[in-house]
XYZ file of C-alpha atoms in Angstrom:
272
model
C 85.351 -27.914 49.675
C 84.769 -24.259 50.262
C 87.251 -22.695 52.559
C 84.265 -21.527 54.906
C 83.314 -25.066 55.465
C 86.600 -25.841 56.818
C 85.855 -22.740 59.436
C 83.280 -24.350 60.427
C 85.121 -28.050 60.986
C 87.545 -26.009 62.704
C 84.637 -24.378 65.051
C 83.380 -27.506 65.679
C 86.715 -29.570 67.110
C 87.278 -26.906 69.162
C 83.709 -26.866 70.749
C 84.198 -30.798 71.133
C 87.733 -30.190 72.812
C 86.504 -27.394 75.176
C 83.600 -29.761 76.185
C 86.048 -32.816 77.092
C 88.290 -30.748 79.008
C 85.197 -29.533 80.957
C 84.685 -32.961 81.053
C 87.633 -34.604 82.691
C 87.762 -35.364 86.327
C 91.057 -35.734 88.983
C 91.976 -38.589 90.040
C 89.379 -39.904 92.910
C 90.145 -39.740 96.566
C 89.326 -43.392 98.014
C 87.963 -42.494 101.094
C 85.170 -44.354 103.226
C 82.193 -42.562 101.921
C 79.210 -42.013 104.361
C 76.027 -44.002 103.380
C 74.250 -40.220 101.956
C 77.290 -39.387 99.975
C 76.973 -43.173 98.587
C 73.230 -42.465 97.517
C 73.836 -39.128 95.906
C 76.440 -40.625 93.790
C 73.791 -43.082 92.891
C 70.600 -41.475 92.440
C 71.394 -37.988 93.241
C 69.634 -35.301 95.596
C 66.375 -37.313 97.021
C 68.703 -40.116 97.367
C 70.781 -38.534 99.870
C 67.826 -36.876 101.842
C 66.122 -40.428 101.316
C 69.259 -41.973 103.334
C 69.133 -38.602 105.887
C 65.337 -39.529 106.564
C 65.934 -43.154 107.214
C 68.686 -42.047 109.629
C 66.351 -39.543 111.249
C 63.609 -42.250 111.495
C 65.351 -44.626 113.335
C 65.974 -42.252 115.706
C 62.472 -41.302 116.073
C 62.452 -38.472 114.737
C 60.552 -38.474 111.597
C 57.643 -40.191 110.651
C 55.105 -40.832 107.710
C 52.720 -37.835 107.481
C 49.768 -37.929 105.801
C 49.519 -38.304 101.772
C 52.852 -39.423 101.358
C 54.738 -36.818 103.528
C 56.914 -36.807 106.263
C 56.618 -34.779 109.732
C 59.482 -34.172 112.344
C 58.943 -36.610 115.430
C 60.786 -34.645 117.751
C 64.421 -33.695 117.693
C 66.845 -35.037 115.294
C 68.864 -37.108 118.139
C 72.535 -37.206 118.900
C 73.858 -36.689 114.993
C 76.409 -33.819 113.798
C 75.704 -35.076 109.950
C 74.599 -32.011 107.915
C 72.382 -33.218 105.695
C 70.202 -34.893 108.706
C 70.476 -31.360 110.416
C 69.249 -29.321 106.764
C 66.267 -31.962 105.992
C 65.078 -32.397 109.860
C 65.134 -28.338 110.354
C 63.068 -28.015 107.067
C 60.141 -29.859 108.736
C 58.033 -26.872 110.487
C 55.714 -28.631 108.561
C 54.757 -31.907 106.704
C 56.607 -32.507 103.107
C 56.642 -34.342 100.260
C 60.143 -35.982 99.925
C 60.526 -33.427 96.722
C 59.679 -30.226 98.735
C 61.853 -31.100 101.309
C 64.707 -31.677 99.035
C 64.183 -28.445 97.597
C 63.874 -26.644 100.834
C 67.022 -23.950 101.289
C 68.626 -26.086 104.369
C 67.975 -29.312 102.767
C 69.649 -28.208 99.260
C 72.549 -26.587 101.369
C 73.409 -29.167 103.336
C 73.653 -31.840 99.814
C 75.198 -29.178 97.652
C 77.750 -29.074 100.446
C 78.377 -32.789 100.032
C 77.997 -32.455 96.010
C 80.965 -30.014 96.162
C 82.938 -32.631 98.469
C 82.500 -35.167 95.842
C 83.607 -33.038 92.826
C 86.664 -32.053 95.008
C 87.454 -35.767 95.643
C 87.034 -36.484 91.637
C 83.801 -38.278 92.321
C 81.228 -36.196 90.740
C 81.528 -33.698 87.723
C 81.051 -30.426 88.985
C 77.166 -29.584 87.743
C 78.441 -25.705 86.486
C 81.089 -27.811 84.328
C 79.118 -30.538 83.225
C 75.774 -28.416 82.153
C 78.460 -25.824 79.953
C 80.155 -29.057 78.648
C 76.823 -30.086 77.517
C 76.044 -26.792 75.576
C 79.099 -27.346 73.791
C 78.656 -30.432 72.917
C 75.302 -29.266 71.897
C 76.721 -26.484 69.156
C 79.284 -29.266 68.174
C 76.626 -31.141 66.851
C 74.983 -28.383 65.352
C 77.838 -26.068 64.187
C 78.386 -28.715 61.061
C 74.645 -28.920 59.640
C 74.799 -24.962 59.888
C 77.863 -24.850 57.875
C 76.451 -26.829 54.872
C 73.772 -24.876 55.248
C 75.404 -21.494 54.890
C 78.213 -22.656 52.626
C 76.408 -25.237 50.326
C 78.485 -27.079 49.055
C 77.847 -29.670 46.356
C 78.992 -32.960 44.447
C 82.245 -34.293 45.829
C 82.646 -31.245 48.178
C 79.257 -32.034 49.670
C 80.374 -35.781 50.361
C 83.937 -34.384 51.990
C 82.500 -32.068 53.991
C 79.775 -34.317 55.370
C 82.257 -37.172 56.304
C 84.836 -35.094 57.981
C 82.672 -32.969 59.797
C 80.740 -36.369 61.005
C 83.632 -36.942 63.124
C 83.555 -34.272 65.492
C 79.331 -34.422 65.478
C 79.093 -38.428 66.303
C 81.842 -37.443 69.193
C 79.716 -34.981 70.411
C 77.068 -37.297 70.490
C 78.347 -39.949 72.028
C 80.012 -37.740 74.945
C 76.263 -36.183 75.735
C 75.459 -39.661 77.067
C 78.354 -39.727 79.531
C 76.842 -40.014 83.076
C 77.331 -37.080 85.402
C 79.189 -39.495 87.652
C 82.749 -40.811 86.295
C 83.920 -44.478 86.356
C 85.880 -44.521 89.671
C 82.293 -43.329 90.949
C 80.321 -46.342 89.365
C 83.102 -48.589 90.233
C 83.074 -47.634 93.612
C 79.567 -47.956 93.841
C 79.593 -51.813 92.054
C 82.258 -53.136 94.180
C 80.184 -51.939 97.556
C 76.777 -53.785 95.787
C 79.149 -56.971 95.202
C 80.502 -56.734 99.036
C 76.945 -56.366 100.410
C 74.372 -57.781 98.357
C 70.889 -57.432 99.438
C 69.724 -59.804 101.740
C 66.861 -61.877 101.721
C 65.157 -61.302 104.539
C 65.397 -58.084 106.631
C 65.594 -60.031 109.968
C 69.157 -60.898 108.942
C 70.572 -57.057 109.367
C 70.182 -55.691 113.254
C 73.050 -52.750 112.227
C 70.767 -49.693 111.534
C 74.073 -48.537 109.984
C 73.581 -51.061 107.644
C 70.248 -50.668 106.529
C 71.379 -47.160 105.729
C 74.284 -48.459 103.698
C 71.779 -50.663 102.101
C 69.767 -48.016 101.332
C 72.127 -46.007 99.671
C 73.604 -48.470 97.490
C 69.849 -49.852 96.463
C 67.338 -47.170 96.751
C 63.489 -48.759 96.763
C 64.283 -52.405 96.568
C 66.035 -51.537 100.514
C 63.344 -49.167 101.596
C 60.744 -51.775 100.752
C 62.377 -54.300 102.453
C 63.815 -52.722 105.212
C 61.350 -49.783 105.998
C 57.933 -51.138 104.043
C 55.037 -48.595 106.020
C 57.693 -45.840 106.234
C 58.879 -45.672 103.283
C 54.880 -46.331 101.616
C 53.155 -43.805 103.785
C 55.799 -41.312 103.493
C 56.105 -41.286 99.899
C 59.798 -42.458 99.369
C 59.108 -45.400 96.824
C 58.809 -44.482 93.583
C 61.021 -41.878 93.626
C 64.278 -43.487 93.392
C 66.819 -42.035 90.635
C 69.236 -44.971 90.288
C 69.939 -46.817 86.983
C 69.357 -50.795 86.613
C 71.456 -53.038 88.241
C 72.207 -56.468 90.100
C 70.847 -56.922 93.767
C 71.386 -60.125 95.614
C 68.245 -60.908 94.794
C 67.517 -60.105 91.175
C 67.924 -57.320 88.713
C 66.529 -54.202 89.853
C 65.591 -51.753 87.167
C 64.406 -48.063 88.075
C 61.003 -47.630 87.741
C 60.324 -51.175 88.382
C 60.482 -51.330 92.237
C 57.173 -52.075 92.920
C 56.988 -55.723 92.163
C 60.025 -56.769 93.970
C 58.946 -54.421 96.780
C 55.881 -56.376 97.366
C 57.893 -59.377 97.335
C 60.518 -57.525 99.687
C 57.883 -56.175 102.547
C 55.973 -59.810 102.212
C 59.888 -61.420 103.301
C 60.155 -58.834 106.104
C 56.592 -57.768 106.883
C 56.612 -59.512 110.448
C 58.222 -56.601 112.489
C 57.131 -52.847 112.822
C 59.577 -50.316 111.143
């Protein structure tokens, strides 16, 4: 095999090493987490300010606006939580859930909490993973480009191609690894296995609850728990969250609109 191949093998492990070590988290703080730090480990930014607006409207103050917005109701109430102060001082006027994530306050107030998770070892810094990612990127390209340039043939062809596969299918397979790390998602399945979705929303008075709900299910809670609020204002539909098991079913992203209609039908009897 030509000795400039092996440059480029070389080139590419060390890409593949840089990108796990930007990679690796520290060990994870178990701490109660708040019900919005729960949902952005879940489904991310408009999870969080989902969980924030739910807060807000049981207070009173937020409501459904017209075309799927939301509109401040007042004052945000007796709360010191930042993320309910960012999203309910972005509303001088009615927003989409989306433009009020992206709203300066709003995006303070969860990159605050972001950088709380990635301190506790919860979430991979988004600077570190997004360089990781470019890495991994060249890794996987660093090896065709070197049998380009180098061209090797015959039995040096077939050597170079199986030892530089290594580093490539690594590369590969590390460009699917969630942004969160395991003692995130495990964190996150033991709290769905301790409070499964109920039923029926009559059989949860704790607004705390509902939020924690919310936060650790996304649309299949909202449409239970919140059915006009969370239609009118535009909240379902936008949930980030990958599948997984509720108490009542399997809930797959995307796919919250026929268990929703099954969910507001169970609890439609009350105003929310």
């Amino acid at each position: 095999m030509p000795t400039a191949m092996w440059w480029f093998i070389g080139a590419s492990c060390a890409q593949l090493l840089c990108a796990a070590a930007l990679l690796r988290t520290r060990g994870s703080e178990q701490a109660e987490l708040a019900p919005q730090a729960l949902a952005l480990l879940r489904g991310g930014r408009l999870a969080a300010v989902t969980v924030a607006l739910v807060a807000l409207h049981q207070r009173g103050a937020v409501a459904a606006g017209r075309k799927g917005t939301i509109r401040a109701n007042g004052g945000p109430g007796r709360t010191r939580d930042p993320i309910e102060l960012g999203v309910h001082g972005s509303l001088q006027r009615a927003l989409g859930i989306r433009a009020l994530a992206a709203r300066p306050k709003a995006r303070r107030a969860v990159d605050e909490l972001r950088g709380q998770l990635d301190r506790a070892g919860l979430l991979r810094p988004l600077g570190r993973l997004r360089a990781a990612r470019v890495l991994l990127l060249c890794t996987a390209a660093t090896i065709p480009a070197g049998l380009l340039i180098t061209a090797p043939t015959g039995t040096d062809l077939s050597l170079a191609a199986v030892v530089g596969a290594v580093p490539a299918v690594a590369a590969l397979a590390l460009l699917r690894l969630p942004a969160t790390p395991r003692a995130a998602r495990d964190l996150l399945a033991g709290l769905r296995e301790r409070h499964p979705l109920p039923a029926h929303r009559r059989e949860v008075a704790d607004g705390r609850l509902v939020q924690l709900y919310v936060a650790l299910y996304g649309d299949p809670a909202l449409a239970l728990f919140l059915p006009r609020f969370s239609q009118d204002g535009g909240l379902l539909g936008q949930d980030g969250g990958d599948g997984y098991l509720t108490g009542r079913g399997r809930y797959v992203s995307g796919a919250a609109g026929s268990e929703g209609s099954g969910s507001e039908g169970a609890g439609g009897g009350g105003s929310d």
